PDB file of C-alpha atoms in Angstrom:
ATOM      1  CA  UNK A  15      88.051 136.064 100.439  1.00  0.00           C
ATOM      2  CA  UNK A  16      87.078 135.609 104.052  1.00  0.00           C
ATOM      3  CA  UNK A  17      85.976 132.298 105.490  1.00  0.00           C
ATOM      4  CA  UNK A  18      86.832 128.622 105.251  1.00  0.00           C
ATOM      5  CA  UNK A  19      87.838 127.089 101.935  1.00  0.00           C
ATOM      6  CA  UNK A  20      89.952 124.234 100.534  1.00  0.00           C
ATOM      7  CA  UNK A  21      93.724 124.613 100.635  1.00  0.00           C
ATOM      8  CA  UNK A  22      95.194 125.961  97.363  1.00  0.00           C
ATOM      9  CA  UNK A  23      98.788 125.884  96.080  1.00  0.00           C
ATOM     10  CA  UNK A  24      99.128 129.630  96.660  1.00  0.00           C
ATOM     11  CA  UNK A  25      98.478 129.114 100.397  1.00  0.00           C
ATOM     12  CA  UNK A  26     101.459 126.852 101.066  1.00  0.00           C
ATOM     13  CA  UNK A  27     103.993 129.517 102.083  1.00  0.00           C
ATOM     14  CA  UNK A  28     101.584 131.060 104.613  1.00  0.00           C
ATOM     15  CA  UNK A  29     100.576 127.641 105.947  1.00  0.00           C
ATOM     16  CA  UNK A  30     104.223 126.628 106.367  1.00  0.00           C
ATOM     17  CA  UNK A  31     104.999 129.883 108.204  1.00  0.00           C
ATOM     18  CA  UNK A  32     101.992 129.414 110.484  1.00  0.00           C
ATOM     19  CA  UNK A  33     103.013 125.809 111.199  1.00  0.00           C
ATOM     20  CA  UNK A  34     106.554 126.945 111.998  1.00  0.00           C
ATOM     21  CA  UNK A  35     105.165 129.470 114.478  1.00  0.00           C
ATOM     22  CA  UNK A  36     102.826 127.031 116.211  1.00  0.00           C
ATOM     23  CA  UNK A  37     104.769 123.762 116.216  1.00  0.00           C
ATOM     24  CA  UNK A  38     108.448 124.443 115.785  1.00  0.00           C
ATOM     25  CA  UNK A  39     110.472 127.596 116.425  1.00  0.00           C
ATOM     26  CA  UNK A  40     108.001 130.401 117.232  1.00  0.00           C
ATOM     27  CA  UNK A  41     109.348 132.231 114.167  1.00  0.00           C
ATOM     28  CA  UNK A  42     107.698 132.828 110.777  1.00  0.00           C
ATOM     29  CA  UNK A  43     110.698 131.399 108.905  1.00  0.00           C
ATOM     30  CA  UNK A  44     109.896 127.786 108.006  1.00  0.00           C
ATOM     31  CA  UNK A  45     112.461 125.282 106.850  1.00  0.00           C
ATOM     32  CA  UNK A  46     113.231 125.604 103.148  1.00  0.00           C
ATOM     33  CA  UNK A  47     111.233 122.556 102.033  1.00  0.00           C
ATOM     34  CA  UNK A  48     108.304 122.779 104.465  1.00  0.00           C
ATOM     35  CA  UNK A  49     105.880 124.454 102.010  1.00  0.00           C
ATOM     36  CA  UNK A  50     106.702 121.820  99.370  1.00  0.00           C
ATOM     37  CA  UNK A  51     106.130 119.083 101.960  1.00  0.00           C
ATOM     38  CA  UNK A  52     102.683 120.481 102.782  1.00  0.00           C
ATOM     39  CA  UNK A  53     101.907 120.544  99.067  1.00  0.00           C
ATOM     40  CA  UNK A  54     102.887 116.900  98.596  1.00  0.00           C
ATOM     41  CA  UNK A  55     100.969 115.701 101.639  1.00  0.00           C
ATOM     42  CA  UNK A  56      97.846 117.878 101.612  1.00  0.00           C
ATOM     43  CA  UNK A  57      97.373 118.627  97.904  1.00  0.00           C
ATOM     44  CA  UNK A  58      98.929 115.596  96.242  1.00  0.00           C
ATOM     45  CA  UNK A  59      98.367 112.831  98.752  1.00  0.00           C
ATOM     46  CA  UNK A  60      96.460 109.695  97.739  1.00  0.00           C
ATOM     47  CA  UNK A  61      92.695 110.136  97.839  1.00  0.00           C
ATOM     48  CA  UNK A  62      92.812 113.912  98.428  1.00  0.00           C
ATOM     49  CA  UNK A  63      89.867 115.611  96.797  1.00  0.00           C
ATOM     50  CA  UNK A  64      86.716 113.625  96.304  1.00  0.00           C
ATOM     51  CA  UNK A  65      85.197 115.550  99.244  1.00  0.00           C
ATOM     52  CA  UNK A  66      88.241 115.208 101.514  1.00  0.00           C
ATOM     53  CA  UNK A  67      90.411 118.331 101.375  1.00  0.00           C
ATOM     54  CA  UNK A  68      92.624 120.215 103.774  1.00  0.00           C
ATOM     55  CA  UNK A  69      90.992 123.514 104.748  1.00  0.00           C
ATOM     56  CA  UNK A  70      92.216 127.010 105.504  1.00  0.00           C
ATOM     57  CA  UNK A  71      90.478 129.853 107.259  1.00  0.00           C
ATOM     58  CA  UNK A  72      91.292 133.159 105.606  1.00  0.00           C
ATOM     59  CA  UNK A  73      90.615 136.715 106.707  1.00  0.00           C
ATOM     60  CA  UNK A  74      91.833 139.855 104.983  1.00  0.00           C
ATOM     61  CA  UNK A  75      93.997 137.864 102.582  1.00  0.00           C
ATOM     62  CA  UNK A  76      95.890 136.105 105.388  1.00  0.00           C
ATOM     63  CA  UNK A  77      95.627 132.475 106.436  1.00  0.00           C
ATOM     64  CA  UNK A  78      94.329 132.401 110.011  1.00  0.00           C
ATOM     65  CA  UNK A  79      93.988 128.661 110.455  1.00  0.00           C
ATOM     66  CA  UNK A  80      94.602 125.285 108.851  1.00  0.00           C
ATOM     67  CA  UNK A  81      93.355 121.735 109.243  1.00  0.00           C
ATOM     68  CA  UNK A  82      95.004 118.952 107.283  1.00  0.00           C
ATOM     69  CA  UNK A  83      93.334 115.852 105.913  1.00  0.00           C
ATOM     70  CA  UNK A  84      94.923 112.434 105.338  1.00  0.00           C
ATOM     71  CA  UNK A  85      93.146 109.755 103.311  1.00  0.00           C
ATOM     72  CA  UNK A  86      93.952 106.061 103.462  1.00  0.00           C
ATOM     73  CA  UNK A  87      92.465 102.992 101.803  1.00  0.00           C
ATOM     74  CA  UNK A  88      91.332 100.376 104.302  1.00  0.00           C
ATOM     75  CA  UNK A  89      89.257  97.217 104.409  1.00  0.00           C
ATOM     76  CA  UNK A  90      86.212  97.174 106.638  1.00  0.00           C
ATOM     77  CA  UNK A  91      84.497  93.808 107.043  1.00  0.00           C
ATOM     78  CA  UNK A  92      86.168  92.697 103.821  1.00  0.00           C
ATOM     79  CA  UNK A  93      85.026  95.726 101.836  1.00  0.00           C
ATOM     80  CA  UNK A  94      87.295  98.420 100.473  1.00  0.00           C
ATOM     81  CA  UNK A  95      86.693 101.757 102.248  1.00  0.00           C
ATOM     82  CA  UNK A  96      88.253 105.180 102.631  1.00  0.00           C
ATOM     83  CA  UNK A  97      89.520 106.381 106.014  1.00  0.00           C
ATOM     84  CA  UNK A  98      89.736 110.172 106.359  1.00  0.00           C
ATOM     85  CA  UNK A  99      91.670 111.575 109.329  1.00  0.00           C
ATOM     86  CA  UNK A 100      92.243 115.183 110.233  1.00  0.00           C
ATOM     87  CA  UNK A 101      95.406 116.846 111.413  1.00  0.00           C
ATOM     88  CA  UNK A 102      97.393 118.831 112.027  1.00  0.00           C
ATOM     89  CA  UNK A 103      95.254 121.747 113.171  1.00  0.00           C
ATOM     90  CA  UNK A 104      96.743 125.165 113.961  1.00  0.00           C
ATOM     91  CA  UNK A 105      95.675 128.802 114.002  1.00  0.00           C
ATOM     92  CA  UNK A 106      97.036 132.288 114.452  1.00  0.00           C
ATOM     93  CA  UNK A 107      97.337 132.859 118.207  1.00  0.00           C
ATOM     94  CA  UNK A 108      94.884 135.776 118.193  1.00  0.00           C
ATOM     95  CA  UNK A 109      92.423 134.273 115.697  1.00  0.00           C
TER      96      UNK A 109
END
């Protein structure tokens, strides 16, 4: 598939490698537990789904970009509400 779609479990290794390249060591060898961490936070976090999902951009079977989504329960003027924040965002350098 080409285009933007929700993050899936099968994407986690590529997302972790892309994160490692952009934010940590400039290598494609992420820390051993980084893919599992992304799965816990961006696939299993509270409130994920329900229209608030992390997204990947895919081209030619490779992840070219990622934007995470965090969901938190808040109170707004005494009413229960959902706060959706984005981040992190990273892409392939040439994408």
